[in-house]
Coordinates of C-alpha atoms and ligand atoms in Angstrom, one line a residue:
M82 CA 2.4 11.7 26.3
P83 CA 2.6 8.3 24.6
S84 CA 2.4 8.2 20.8
T85 CA -0.9 6.7 19.6
M86 CA -2.2 5.3 16.3
N87 CA -2.7 8.8 15.1
N88 CA 0.9 8.7 13.8
I89 CA -0.4 6.5 11.0
A90 CA -1.9 9.6 9.4
K91 CA 1.5 11.1 9.0
Q92 CA 3.0 8.0 7.2
G93 CA 3.5 8.3 3.5
D94 CA 1.1 8.9 0.7
H95 CA -1.7 6.7 2.0
G96 CA -1.5 7.3 5.8
A97 CA -4.2 9.9 6.1
A98 CA -6.6 8.0 3.8
M99 CA -6.0 4.7 5.7
M100 CA -6.3 6.2 9.2
P101 CA -10.1 5.7 9.6
V102 CA -9.8 2.1 8.2
I103 CA -6.9 1.2 10.6
Q104 CA -8.8 2.8 13.5
G105 CA -11.8 0.6 12.5
V106 CA -9.5 -2.5 12.6
G107 CA -8.4 -1.3 16.1
R108 CA -12.0 -1.0 17.3
A109 CA -12.8 -4.5 15.9
A110 CA -9.7 -5.8 17.7
I111 CA -10.9 -4.5 21.0
E112 CA -14.4 -6.0 20.6
I113 CA -13.1 -9.3 19.3
A114 CA -10.6 -9.5 22.3
A115 CA -13.5 -8.9 24.7
V116 CA -15.6 -11.6 23.0
L117 CA -12.7 -14.1 23.2
R118 CA -12.1 -13.3 26.9
G119 CA -15.7 -14.0 27.8
A120 CA -16.4 -16.8 25.3
V121 CA -16.3 -19.7 27.8
F122 CA -19.1 -18.0 29.9
R123 CA -21.3 -17.5 26.9
G124 CA -20.9 -21.1 25.7
A125 CA -19.2 -19.6 22.6
L126 CA -16.3 -22.1 22.4
G127 CA -16.6 -24.9 19.9
G128 CA -18.2 -25.4 16.5
A129 CA -20.9 -23.3 15.0
G130 CA -22.4 -26.3 13.2
S131 CA -21.6 -24.8 9.8
E132 CA -18.9 -25.0 7.2
N133 CA -17.1 -22.1 5.4
V134 CA -16.7 -22.2 1.7
Q135 CA -13.5 -24.2 2.1
G136 CA -15.3 -27.0 3.8
E137 CA -13.7 -26.1 7.2
Q138 CA -15.8 -26.3 10.3
Q139 CA -16.6 -22.8 11.5
Q140 CA -16.3 -22.1 15.2
V141 CA -18.8 -19.8 16.9
L142 CA -16.0 -17.3 17.4
D143 CA -15.0 -17.3 13.7
V144 CA -18.6 -16.2 12.9
L145 CA -18.8 -13.6 15.7
S146 CA -15.4 -12.2 14.8
D147 CA -16.4 -11.9 11.1
E148 CA -19.6 -10.0 12.1
I149 CA -17.7 -7.6 14.4
F150 CA -15.1 -6.9 11.7
L151 CA -17.6 -6.3 9.0
E152 CA -19.6 -4.0 11.2
E153 CA -16.6 -1.9 12.0
M154 CA -15.6 -1.7 8.4
R155 CA -19.1 -0.6 7.5
S156 CA -19.0 2.1 10.2
T157 CA -15.9 3.7 8.6
G158 CA -17.9 4.8 5.5
F159 CA -14.7 4.3 3.4
I160 CA -15.2 0.6 2.5
C161 CA -17.4 -0.6 -0.3
A162 CA -16.9 -4.3 0.1
V163 CA -15.2 -7.0 2.2
G164 CA -13.8 -10.3 1.1
S165 CA -13.6 -12.7 4.1
E166 CA -12.5 -16.2 4.8
E167 CA -15.9 -16.8 6.4
Q168 CA -18.0 -15.5 3.4
E169 CA -18.2 -17.5 0.2
E170 CA -19.0 -14.3 -1.9
L171 CA -17.7 -10.8 -1.8
L172 CA -19.8 -8.9 0.8
V173 CA -20.9 -5.6 -0.6
I174 CA -21.6 -2.8 1.9
E175 CA -24.9 -1.5 0.5
E176 CA -24.7 1.9 2.2
Y177 CA -21.3 2.7 0.7
T178 CA -21.2 1.0 -2.7
S179 CA -19.4 4.1 -4.1
A180 CA -16.6 4.1 -1.5
D181 CA -13.0 3.8 -2.8
Y182 CA -11.6 0.8 -0.8
L183 CA -12.1 -2.9 -0.3
V184 CA -10.8 -4.9 2.7
L185 CA -9.7 -8.6 2.7
V186 CA -9.8 -10.3 6.0
D187 CA -9.2 -13.5 7.9
P188 CA -11.3 -12.5 10.9
L189 CA -9.9 -15.2 13.3
D190 CA -6.7 -16.9 12.3
G191 CA -5.6 -20.0 14.1
S192 CA -9.0 -20.7 15.5
S193 CA -8.1 -24.3 16.3
N194 CA -6.1 -22.8 19.2
L195 CA -9.3 -21.5 20.8
D196 CA -10.1 -24.6 22.7
V197 CA -6.7 -24.6 24.4
D198 CA -6.6 -20.8 25.1
G199 CA -3.8 -20.4 22.6
P200 CA -3.0 -17.2 20.7
V201 CA -5.2 -16.3 17.7
G202 CA -5.2 -13.3 15.3
T203 CA -6.9 -11.2 12.6
I204 CA -5.2 -10.6 9.2
F205 CA -6.3 -7.8 6.8
S206 CA -5.3 -5.9 3.8
V207 CA -6.8 -2.9 1.9
V208 CA -6.9 -2.4 -1.8
K209 CA -8.4 0.4 -4.0
R210 CA -11.2 -0.6 -6.3
K211 CA -10.6 -1.0 -10.0
T212 CA -14.2 -0.6 -11.1
A213 CA -15.7 2.9 -11.4
N214 CA -17.2 4.3 -8.2
S215 CA -20.6 4.4 -10.0
E216 CA -20.6 0.6 -10.5
R217 CA -21.3 -2.0 -7.9
P218 CA -18.0 -3.4 -6.4
H219 CA -17.1 -6.7 -7.9
V220 CA -15.0 -9.7 -6.8
S221 CA -12.6 -8.7 -9.6
D222 CA -11.7 -5.7 -7.4
T223 CA -10.2 -8.0 -4.9
L224 CA -8.1 -10.0 -7.4
Q225 CA -5.2 -7.5 -7.3
N226 CA -1.5 -8.2 -7.3
G227 CA 0.1 -7.7 -3.9
R228 CA 2.1 -4.8 -5.1
E229 CA -1.2 -2.9 -5.3
V230 CA -2.0 -3.3 -1.7
I231 CA -2.3 0.0 0.1
A232 CA -2.2 -1.1 3.7
A233 CA -2.0 -4.4 5.5
G234 CA -1.5 -5.8 9.0
Y235 CA -2.6 -8.2 11.7
V236 CA -3.9 -8.2 15.2
L237 CA -2.5 -10.6 17.8
Y238 CA -4.7 -11.7 20.6
G239 CA -2.0 -12.8 23.0
P240 CA -1.1 -11.9 26.6
S241 CA -1.4 -8.3 25.2
L242 CA -3.5 -7.0 22.4
M243 CA -1.3 -5.9 19.5
L244 CA -2.0 -4.3 16.1
V245 CA 0.9 -4.4 13.6
C246 CA 0.4 -2.7 10.3
S247 CA 2.0 -0.9 7.4
V248 CA 0.6 1.8 5.1
G249 CA 3.7 1.3 2.9
E250 CA 6.1 3.2 5.0
G251 CA 7.7 0.9 7.6
V252 CA 6.0 -1.6 9.9
H253 CA 4.9 -0.4 13.2
G254 CA 3.4 -2.2 16.2
Y255 CA 0.8 -0.8 18.6
T256 CA -0.1 -2.3 21.9
Y257 CA -3.5 -1.7 23.5
N258 CA -3.1 0.0 26.8
P259 CA -6.1 -0.9 29.0
N260 CA -5.4 2.0 31.4
N261 CA -6.4 4.6 28.8
A262 CA -8.2 2.3 26.2
R263 CA -5.8 3.3 23.4
F264 CA -3.4 1.6 21.1
E265 CA 0.1 3.1 21.7
V266 CA 3.2 2.7 19.6
S267 CA 5.2 0.0 21.3
H268 CA 7.3 -1.4 18.4
P269 CA 8.2 1.4 16.0
D270 CA 10.0 0.5 12.7
M271 CA 10.0 -3.3 13.0
I272 CA 12.9 -4.9 11.1
V273 CA 13.4 -8.6 10.7
P274 CA 16.8 -9.7 12.0
E275 CA 19.0 -11.1 9.3
T276 CA 20.1 -14.2 11.3
G277 CA 19.0 -16.1 14.4
G278 CA 15.4 -16.8 15.4
Y279 CA 13.6 -20.1 14.7
Y280 CA 12.2 -22.1 11.8
S281 CA 8.4 -22.5 12.1
V282 CA 6.5 -25.2 10.3
N283 CA 4.1 -28.2 10.9
E284 CA 6.9 -30.7 10.5
S285 CA 4.5 -33.6 10.9
N286 CA 3.7 -33.1 7.2
K287 CA 7.3 -33.5 6.1
D288 CA 6.9 -36.8 4.3
A289 CA 4.1 -35.3 2.2
W290 CA 5.8 -32.0 1.2
A291 CA 6.3 -31.1 -2.4
D292 CA 9.4 -29.7 -4.0
D293 CA 11.9 -31.9 -1.9
M294 CA 11.2 -29.4 0.9
G295 CA 12.0 -32.0 3.6
N296 CA 15.6 -32.4 2.4
K297 CA 15.9 -28.6 1.9
L298 CA 14.7 -27.9 5.5
D299 CA 17.1 -30.5 6.9
G300 CA 20.0 -28.8 5.0
M301 CA 19.0 -25.4 6.3
K302 CA 18.7 -26.7 9.9
E303 CA 22.2 -28.3 9.6
K304 CA 23.7 -25.1 8.2
T305 CA 22.1 -22.6 10.6
G306 CA 21.4 -24.7 13.8
L307 CA 18.1 -22.9 14.2
G308 CA 15.7 -24.2 16.8
M309 CA 12.0 -24.7 16.1
R310 CA 8.8 -23.0 17.4
Y311 CA 5.3 -23.6 16.0
V312 CA 2.1 -22.2 17.4
G313 CA -0.2 -23.2 14.6
A314 CA -1.6 -19.7 14.2
M315 CA 0.0 -17.9 11.3
V316 CA -0.3 -14.5 13.1
A317 CA 1.6 -15.7 16.2
D318 CA 4.2 -17.6 14.2
M319 CA 4.8 -14.6 11.9
H320 CA 5.0 -12.1 14.7
R321 CA 7.7 -14.1 16.3
T322 CA 9.5 -14.5 13.0
I323 CA 9.5 -10.7 12.5
L324 CA 10.8 -10.0 16.0
K325 CA 13.3 -12.8 16.3
G326 CA 14.2 -13.8 12.7
G327 CA 14.1 -17.2 11.0
V328 CA 11.5 -18.5 8.7
F329 CA 7.8 -19.5 8.7
L330 CA 6.7 -21.9 6.0
Y331 CA 3.6 -23.8 4.9
P332 CA 4.6 -25.8 1.8
A333 CA 2.3 -27.6 -0.6
D334 CA 1.8 -31.2 0.4
D335 CA -0.1 -34.3 -0.8
K336 CA -3.3 -33.1 0.9
N337 CA -3.0 -29.4 0.2
T338 CA -1.5 -29.6 -3.3
T339 CA -1.5 -25.8 -3.8
G340 CA -0.7 -25.0 -0.2
K341 CA -3.0 -24.4 2.8
L342 CA -2.8 -20.7 3.4
R343 CA -5.1 -18.4 1.5
L344 CA -3.5 -15.9 -0.9
L345 CA -5.7 -12.8 -0.5
Y346 CA -6.2 -12.6 3.2
E347 CA -3.3 -14.6 4.7
A348 CA -0.3 -14.7 2.3
I349 CA -0.5 -11.3 0.7
P350 CA -1.0 -9.2 3.9
M351 CA 1.7 -11.1 5.7
A352 CA 4.1 -10.8 2.7
F353 CA 3.4 -7.1 2.5
I354 CA 4.4 -6.8 6.2
M355 CA 7.4 -9.1 5.8
E356 CA 8.8 -7.2 2.9
H357 CA 8.2 -3.8 4.5
A358 CA 10.0 -5.1 7.6
G359 CA 13.1 -6.0 5.4
G360 CA 12.4 -9.7 5.1
K361 CA 11.6 -12.0 2.2
A362 CA 8.2 -13.5 1.2
M363 CA 8.1 -16.1 -1.5
S364 CA 5.8 -18.7 -2.9
S365 CA 7.0 -21.8 -4.7
D366 CA 8.8 -21.6 -8.1
G367 CA 10.9 -18.6 -6.9
I368 CA 8.0 -16.1 -7.3
A369 CA 7.5 -13.4 -4.6
I370 CA 4.0 -13.7 -3.0
L371 CA 3.4 -10.1 -3.9
D372 CA 4.0 -10.7 -7.6
L373 CA 1.4 -13.5 -7.9
E374 CA -1.6 -12.7 -10.0
P375 CA -4.7 -13.7 -7.9
E376 CA -7.4 -15.7 -9.7
A377 CA -9.9 -16.4 -7.0
L378 CA -11.0 -15.0 -3.7
H379 CA -10.3 -18.1 -1.7
Q380 CA -7.2 -19.3 -3.6
R381 CA -4.4 -21.1 -1.6
V382 CA -0.6 -20.8 -2.1
P383 CA 2.6 -22.2 -0.5
V384 CA 4.3 -19.6 1.7
Y385 CA 7.9 -19.0 2.8
L386 CA 8.3 -15.9 4.9
G387 CA 11.2 -14.6 7.0
S388 CA 14.8 -13.6 7.1
E389 CA 16.2 -13.5 3.5
T390 CA 19.1 -15.9 4.1
N391 CA 16.7 -18.6 5.5
V392 CA 14.1 -18.2 2.8
D393 CA 16.8 -18.4 0.2
A394 CA 18.3 -21.5 1.8
L395 CA 14.9 -23.3 1.4
L396 CA 14.1 -22.1 -2.1
G397 CA 17.6 -21.9 -3.7
Ligands
AHG205 P1 -7.6 -20.4 10.1 O1 -7.8 -20.7 11.6 O2 -7.8 -18.9 9.8 O3 -8.3 -21.3 9.2 O4 -6.0 -20.5 9.8 C1 -5.3 -21.6 10.2 C2 -4.0 -21.6 9.5 C3 -2.9 -20.8 10.1 O5 -3.2 -19.9 11.1 C4 -1.8 -21.7 10.5 O6 -0.6 -21.3 10.2 C5 -2.2 -23.0 9.9 O7 -3.5 -23.0 9.5 C6 -1.9 -24.2 10.7 O8 -2.2 -25.3 10.0 P2 -1.8 -26.8 10.6 O9 -2.7 -27.1 11.7 O10 -2.1 -27.7 9.4 O11 -0.4 -26.8 11.0
MN206 MN1 -6.0 -18.2 9.0
MN207 MN1 -9.6 -17.8 10.1

């Protein structure tokens, strides 16, 4: 009998409480994967003709994934509000305004890969509200330090459908088995290798990087001899970094002066996973991503995630 996602309920202080939420993420993942597979036949590839709050062109599949994810969070009954990359404001779930938890989500990460059938993902984290349950959830409930995160993870839509998550006790990977329509434990206790792997970065921005990062990267390459891989979808690049080791970075540059990746629904969930897998997750100025104090729902930060030695070589 294969071990399924039910083992989450047995993990640590928050496992049982998070089980329905992670199951909801699993259902959303299955639905989003089906939509992605059939997108070309529905004419659902390409732009939605709208922009998100960050001025980025939304793809039809960004919007559909956001709707699916929100609906599955609503159906759990445990989520009072969702902060999404695709929604300017915090989205309050009117039926459950007194529920305990909020979810932050990047419903479709790496969506520029869609036109070339490349991997994409979903990134999420769960926090407990700070406002009283009798009050309406407020955006301030989302602005919590990463050390307060209760659960986080990602879905990878690749050759297989994977959900990797942590409820604070280890990082475990589940692969969807189409033969029984269940997520089964395939990667228990994921630990980032201390050496080896790859460096992963959009090196075409090198001349524009802040903090002398071009020279620091060259130094690290010389010292370690690491090869390079870059998918351009954070989920896929992080998943490889966790399994193989190395470092994934998106520094600040002339165009993205505070970095490109979003703190609450990209950097913090991935930092939570990286630290729980034994790796290191830093922003610039030697501050761990999980120690940053969020100021805004769609705030951006520089990120350096991976094997400790490689992250230190870049930031030391
Ligand atoms: P999203 O599709 O959610 O906007 O995220 C895209 C992000 C991330 O997935 C990836 O690491 C990065 O953008 C790639 O950026 P570049 O194309 O600038 O390399
Ligand atoms: Mn993203
Ligand atoms: Mn996205």
